[in-house]
CSV table of N, CA and C in Angstrom, one decimal:
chain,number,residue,atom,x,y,z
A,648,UNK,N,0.8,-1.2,0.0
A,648,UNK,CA,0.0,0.0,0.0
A,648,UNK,C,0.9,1.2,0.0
A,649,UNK,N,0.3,2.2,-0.8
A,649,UNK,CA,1.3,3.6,-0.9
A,649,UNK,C,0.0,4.4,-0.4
A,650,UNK,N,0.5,5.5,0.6
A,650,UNK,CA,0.1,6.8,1.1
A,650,UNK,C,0.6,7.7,0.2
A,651,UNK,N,-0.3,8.8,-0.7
A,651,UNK,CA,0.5,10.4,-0.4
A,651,UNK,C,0.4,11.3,-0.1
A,652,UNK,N,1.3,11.9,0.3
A,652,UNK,CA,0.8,13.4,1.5
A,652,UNK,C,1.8,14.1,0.3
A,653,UNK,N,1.0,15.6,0.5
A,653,UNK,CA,1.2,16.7,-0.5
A,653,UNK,C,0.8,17.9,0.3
A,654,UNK,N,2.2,18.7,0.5
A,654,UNK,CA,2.3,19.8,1.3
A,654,UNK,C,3.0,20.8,0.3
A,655,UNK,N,2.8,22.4,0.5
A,655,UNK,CA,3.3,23.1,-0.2
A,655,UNK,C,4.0,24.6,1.1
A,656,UNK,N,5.1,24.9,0.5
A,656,UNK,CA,5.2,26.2,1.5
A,656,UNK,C,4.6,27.8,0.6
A,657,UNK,N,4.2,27.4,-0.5
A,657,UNK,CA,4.1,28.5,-1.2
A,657,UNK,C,5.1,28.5,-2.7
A,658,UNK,N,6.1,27.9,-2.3
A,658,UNK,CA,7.2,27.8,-3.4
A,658,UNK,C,7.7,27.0,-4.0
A,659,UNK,N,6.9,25.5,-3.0
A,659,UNK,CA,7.8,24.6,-3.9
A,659,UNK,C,7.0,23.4,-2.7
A,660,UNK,N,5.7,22.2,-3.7
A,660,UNK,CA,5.7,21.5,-3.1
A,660,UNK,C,6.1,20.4,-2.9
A,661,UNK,N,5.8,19.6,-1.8
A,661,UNK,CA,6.6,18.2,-1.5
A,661,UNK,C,5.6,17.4,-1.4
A,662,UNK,N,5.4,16.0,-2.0
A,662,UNK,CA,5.0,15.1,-1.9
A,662,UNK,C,5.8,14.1,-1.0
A,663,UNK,N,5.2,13.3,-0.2
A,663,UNK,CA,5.5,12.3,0.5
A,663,UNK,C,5.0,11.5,0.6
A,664,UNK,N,5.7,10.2,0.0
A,664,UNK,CA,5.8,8.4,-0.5
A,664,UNK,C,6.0,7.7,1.0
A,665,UNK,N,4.6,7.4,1.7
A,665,UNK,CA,5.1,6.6,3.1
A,665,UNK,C,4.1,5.1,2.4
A,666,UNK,N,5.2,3.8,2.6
A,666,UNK,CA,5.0,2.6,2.7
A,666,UNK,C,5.5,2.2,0.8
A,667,UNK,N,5.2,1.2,0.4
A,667,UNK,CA,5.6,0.7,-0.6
A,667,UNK,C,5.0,1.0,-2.1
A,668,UNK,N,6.1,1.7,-2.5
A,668,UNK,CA,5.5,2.1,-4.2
A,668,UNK,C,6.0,0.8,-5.1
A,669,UNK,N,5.2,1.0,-5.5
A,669,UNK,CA,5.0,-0.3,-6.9
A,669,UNK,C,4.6,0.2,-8.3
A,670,UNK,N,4.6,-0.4,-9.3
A,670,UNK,CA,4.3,0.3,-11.0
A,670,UNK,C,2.8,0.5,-10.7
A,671,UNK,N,1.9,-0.1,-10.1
A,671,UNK,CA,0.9,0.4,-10.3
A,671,UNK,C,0.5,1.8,-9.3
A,672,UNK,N,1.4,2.2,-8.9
A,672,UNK,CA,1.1,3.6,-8.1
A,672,UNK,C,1.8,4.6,-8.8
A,673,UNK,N,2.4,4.6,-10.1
A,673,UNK,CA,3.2,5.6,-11.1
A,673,UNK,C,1.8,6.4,-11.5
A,674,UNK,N,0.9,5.8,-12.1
A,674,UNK,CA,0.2,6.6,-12.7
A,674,UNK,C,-0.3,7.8,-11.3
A,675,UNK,N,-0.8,7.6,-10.6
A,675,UNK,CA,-0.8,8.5,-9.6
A,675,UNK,C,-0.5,9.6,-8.9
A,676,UNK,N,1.2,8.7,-8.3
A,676,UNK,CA,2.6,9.4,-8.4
A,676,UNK,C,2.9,10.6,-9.7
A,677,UNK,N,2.9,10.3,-11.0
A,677,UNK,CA,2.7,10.7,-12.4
A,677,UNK,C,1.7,12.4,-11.8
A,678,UNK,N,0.5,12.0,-11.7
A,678,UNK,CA,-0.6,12.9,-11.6
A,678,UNK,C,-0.5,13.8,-10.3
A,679,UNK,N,0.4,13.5,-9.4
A,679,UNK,CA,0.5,13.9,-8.4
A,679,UNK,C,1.3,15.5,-8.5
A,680,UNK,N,2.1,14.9,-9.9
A,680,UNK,CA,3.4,15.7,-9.5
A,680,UNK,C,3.1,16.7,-10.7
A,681,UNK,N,2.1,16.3,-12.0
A,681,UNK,CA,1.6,17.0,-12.7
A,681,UNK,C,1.5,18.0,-12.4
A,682,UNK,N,0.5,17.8,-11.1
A,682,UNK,CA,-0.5,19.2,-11.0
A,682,UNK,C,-0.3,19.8,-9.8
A,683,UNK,N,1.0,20.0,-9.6
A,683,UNK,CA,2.5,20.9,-8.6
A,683,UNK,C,2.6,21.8,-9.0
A,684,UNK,N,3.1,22.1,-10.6
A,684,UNK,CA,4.0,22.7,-11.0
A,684,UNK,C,5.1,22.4,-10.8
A,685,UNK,N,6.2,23.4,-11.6
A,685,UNK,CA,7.3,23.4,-11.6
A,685,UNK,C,8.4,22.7,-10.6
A,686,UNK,N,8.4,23.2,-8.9
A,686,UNK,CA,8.9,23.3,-8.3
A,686,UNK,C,8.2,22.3,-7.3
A,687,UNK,N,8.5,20.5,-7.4
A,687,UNK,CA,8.2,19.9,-7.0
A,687,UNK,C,9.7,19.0,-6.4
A,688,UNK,N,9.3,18.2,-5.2
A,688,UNK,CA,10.1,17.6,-4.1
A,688,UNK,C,9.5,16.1,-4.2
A,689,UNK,N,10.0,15.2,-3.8
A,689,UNK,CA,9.2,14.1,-3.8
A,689,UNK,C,10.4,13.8,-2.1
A,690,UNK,N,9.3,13.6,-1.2
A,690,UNK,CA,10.2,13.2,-0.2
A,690,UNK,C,10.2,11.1,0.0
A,691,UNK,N,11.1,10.9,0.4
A,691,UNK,CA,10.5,9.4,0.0
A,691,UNK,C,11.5,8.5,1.7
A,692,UNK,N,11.3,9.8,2.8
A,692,UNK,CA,11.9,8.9,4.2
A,692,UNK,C,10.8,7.9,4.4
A,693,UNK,N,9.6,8.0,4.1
A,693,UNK,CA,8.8,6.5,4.8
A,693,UNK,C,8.8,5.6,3.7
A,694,UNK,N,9.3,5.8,2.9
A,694,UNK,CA,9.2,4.8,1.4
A,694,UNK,C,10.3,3.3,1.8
A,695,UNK,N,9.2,2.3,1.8
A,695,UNK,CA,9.5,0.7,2.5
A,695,UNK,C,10.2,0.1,1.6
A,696,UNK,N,9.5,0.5,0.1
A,696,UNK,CA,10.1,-0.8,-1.0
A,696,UNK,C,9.6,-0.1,-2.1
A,697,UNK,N,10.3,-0.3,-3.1
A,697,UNK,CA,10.1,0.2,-4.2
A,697,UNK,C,10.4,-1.1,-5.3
A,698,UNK,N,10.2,-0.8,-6.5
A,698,UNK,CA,10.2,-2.1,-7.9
A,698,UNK,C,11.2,-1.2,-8.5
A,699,UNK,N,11.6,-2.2,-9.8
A,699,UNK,CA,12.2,-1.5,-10.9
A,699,UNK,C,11.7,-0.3,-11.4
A,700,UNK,N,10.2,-0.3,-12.0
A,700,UNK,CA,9.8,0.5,-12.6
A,700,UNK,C,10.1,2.1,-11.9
A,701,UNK,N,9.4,1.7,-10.1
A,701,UNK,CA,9.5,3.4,-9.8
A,701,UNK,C,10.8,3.7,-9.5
A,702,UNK,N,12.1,3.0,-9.5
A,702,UNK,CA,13.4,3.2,-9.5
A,702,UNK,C,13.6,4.3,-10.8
A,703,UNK,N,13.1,3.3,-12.2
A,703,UNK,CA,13.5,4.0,-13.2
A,703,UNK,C,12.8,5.5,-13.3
A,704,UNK,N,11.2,5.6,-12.5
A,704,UNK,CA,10.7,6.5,-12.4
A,704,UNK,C,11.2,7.5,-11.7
A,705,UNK,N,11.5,7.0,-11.0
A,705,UNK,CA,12.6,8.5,-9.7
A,705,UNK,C,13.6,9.0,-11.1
A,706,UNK,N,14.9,8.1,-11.6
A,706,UNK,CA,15.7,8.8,-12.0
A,706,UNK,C,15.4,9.6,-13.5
A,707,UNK,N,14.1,9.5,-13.9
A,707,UNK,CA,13.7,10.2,-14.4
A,707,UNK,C,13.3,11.4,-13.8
A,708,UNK,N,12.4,11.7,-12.8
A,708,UNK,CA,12.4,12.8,-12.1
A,708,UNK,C,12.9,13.5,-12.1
A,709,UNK,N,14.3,12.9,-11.6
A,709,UNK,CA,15.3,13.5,-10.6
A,709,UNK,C,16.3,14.7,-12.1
A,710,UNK,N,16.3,13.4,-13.2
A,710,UNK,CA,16.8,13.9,-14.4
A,710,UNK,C,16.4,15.2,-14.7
A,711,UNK,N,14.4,15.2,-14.6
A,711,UNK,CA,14.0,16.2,-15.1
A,711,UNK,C,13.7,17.7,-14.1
A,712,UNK,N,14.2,17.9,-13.4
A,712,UNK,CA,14.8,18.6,-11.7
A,712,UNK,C,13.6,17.9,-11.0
A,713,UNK,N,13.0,17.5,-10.8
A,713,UNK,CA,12.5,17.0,-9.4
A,713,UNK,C,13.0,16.8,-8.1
A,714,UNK,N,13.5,17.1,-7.0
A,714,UNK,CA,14.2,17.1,-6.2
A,714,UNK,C,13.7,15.6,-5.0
A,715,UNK,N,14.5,14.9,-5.1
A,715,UNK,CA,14.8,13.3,-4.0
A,715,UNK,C,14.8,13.2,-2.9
A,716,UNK,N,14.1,14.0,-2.2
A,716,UNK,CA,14.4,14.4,-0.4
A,716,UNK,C,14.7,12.8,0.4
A,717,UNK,N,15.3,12.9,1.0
A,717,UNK,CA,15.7,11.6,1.9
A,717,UNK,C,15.5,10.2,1.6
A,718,UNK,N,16.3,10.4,0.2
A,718,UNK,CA,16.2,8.7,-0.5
A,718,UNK,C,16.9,7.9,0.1
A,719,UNK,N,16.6,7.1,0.4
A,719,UNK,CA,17.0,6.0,1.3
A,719,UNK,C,18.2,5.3,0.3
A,720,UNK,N,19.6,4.7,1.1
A,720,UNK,CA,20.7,4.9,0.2
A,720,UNK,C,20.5,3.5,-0.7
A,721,UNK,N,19.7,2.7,-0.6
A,721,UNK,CA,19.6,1.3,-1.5
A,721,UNK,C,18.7,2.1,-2.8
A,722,UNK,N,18.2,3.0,-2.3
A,722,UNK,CA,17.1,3.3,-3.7
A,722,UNK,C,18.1,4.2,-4.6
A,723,UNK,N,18.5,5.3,-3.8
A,723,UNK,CA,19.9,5.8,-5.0
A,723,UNK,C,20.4,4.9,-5.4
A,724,UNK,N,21.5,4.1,-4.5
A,724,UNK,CA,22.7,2.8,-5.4
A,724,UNK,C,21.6,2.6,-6.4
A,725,UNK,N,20.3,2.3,-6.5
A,725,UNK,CA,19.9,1.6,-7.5
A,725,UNK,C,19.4,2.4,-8.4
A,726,UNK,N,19.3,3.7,-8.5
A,726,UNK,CA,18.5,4.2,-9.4
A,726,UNK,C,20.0,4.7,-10.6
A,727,UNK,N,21.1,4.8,-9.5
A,727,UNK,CA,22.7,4.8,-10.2
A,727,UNK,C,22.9,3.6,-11.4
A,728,UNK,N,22.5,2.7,-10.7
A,728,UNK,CA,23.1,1.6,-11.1
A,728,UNK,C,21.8,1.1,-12.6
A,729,UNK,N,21.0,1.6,-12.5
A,729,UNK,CA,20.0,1.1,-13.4
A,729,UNK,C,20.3,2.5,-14.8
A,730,UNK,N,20.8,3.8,-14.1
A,730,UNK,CA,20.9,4.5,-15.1
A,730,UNK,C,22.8,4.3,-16.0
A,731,UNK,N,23.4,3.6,-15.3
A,731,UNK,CA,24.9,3.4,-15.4
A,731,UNK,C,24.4,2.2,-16.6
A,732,UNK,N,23.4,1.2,-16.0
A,732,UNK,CA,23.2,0.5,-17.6
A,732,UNK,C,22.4,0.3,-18.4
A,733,UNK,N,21.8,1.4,-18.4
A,733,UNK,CA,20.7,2.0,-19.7
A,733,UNK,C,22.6,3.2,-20.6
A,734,UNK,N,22.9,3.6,-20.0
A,734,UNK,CA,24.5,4.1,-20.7
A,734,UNK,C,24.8,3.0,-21.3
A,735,UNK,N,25.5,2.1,-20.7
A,735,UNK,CA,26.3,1.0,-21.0
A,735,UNK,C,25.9,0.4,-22.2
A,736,UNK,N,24.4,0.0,-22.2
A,736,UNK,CA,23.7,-0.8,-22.9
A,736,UNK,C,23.1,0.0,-24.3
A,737,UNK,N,23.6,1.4,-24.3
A,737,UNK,CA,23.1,1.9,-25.0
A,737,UNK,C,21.7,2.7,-25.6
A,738,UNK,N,20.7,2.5,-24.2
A,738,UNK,CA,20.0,2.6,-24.5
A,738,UNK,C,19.5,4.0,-24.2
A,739,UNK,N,18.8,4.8,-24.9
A,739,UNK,CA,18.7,6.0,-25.0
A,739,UNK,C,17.6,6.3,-24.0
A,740,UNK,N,17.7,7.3,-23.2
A,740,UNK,CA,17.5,7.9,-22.0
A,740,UNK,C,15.5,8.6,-22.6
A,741,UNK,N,15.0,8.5,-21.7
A,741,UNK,CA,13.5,8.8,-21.9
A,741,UNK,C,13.5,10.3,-21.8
């Protein structure tokens, strides 16, 4: 089950991912961050477990400035390591 909480200070808001994201909570996550604007945060300290997919989905974010508040350090290594071989493998970046 995924929770999200969506706070704003005026300038820039933050979403917060508490318990386990999975592919089928992208589309959401997706819609969530749509309708922010620009200057969006995704905080992800209560975030349990994540899949490939929303791995690949963060470092897309993060690519496109989304800001990674308190990523837990298995989810970086991995979102490193999944974009180190989409490089390697040649495969062209979304």
């Amino acid at each position: 089950m995924l929770k999200l909480e969506r706070s704003s200070d005026g300038e820039r808001t933050t979403i917060r991912l508490i318990g386990r994201a999975r592919s089928e909570h992208l589309g959401e996550i997706a819609n969530q961050i749509g309708g922010c604007g620009p200057n969006v945060t995704l905080d992800l300290e209560e975030v349990t477990v994540v899949d490939v997919h929303v791995v690949r989905f963060l470092g897309r974010c993060e690519k496109e400035g989304t800001a990674l508040l308190h990523c837990p350090p298995y989810v970086r290594e991995w979102i490193s390591r999944e974009q180190r071989q989409r490089r390697t493998n040649g495969i062209k970046e979304d």
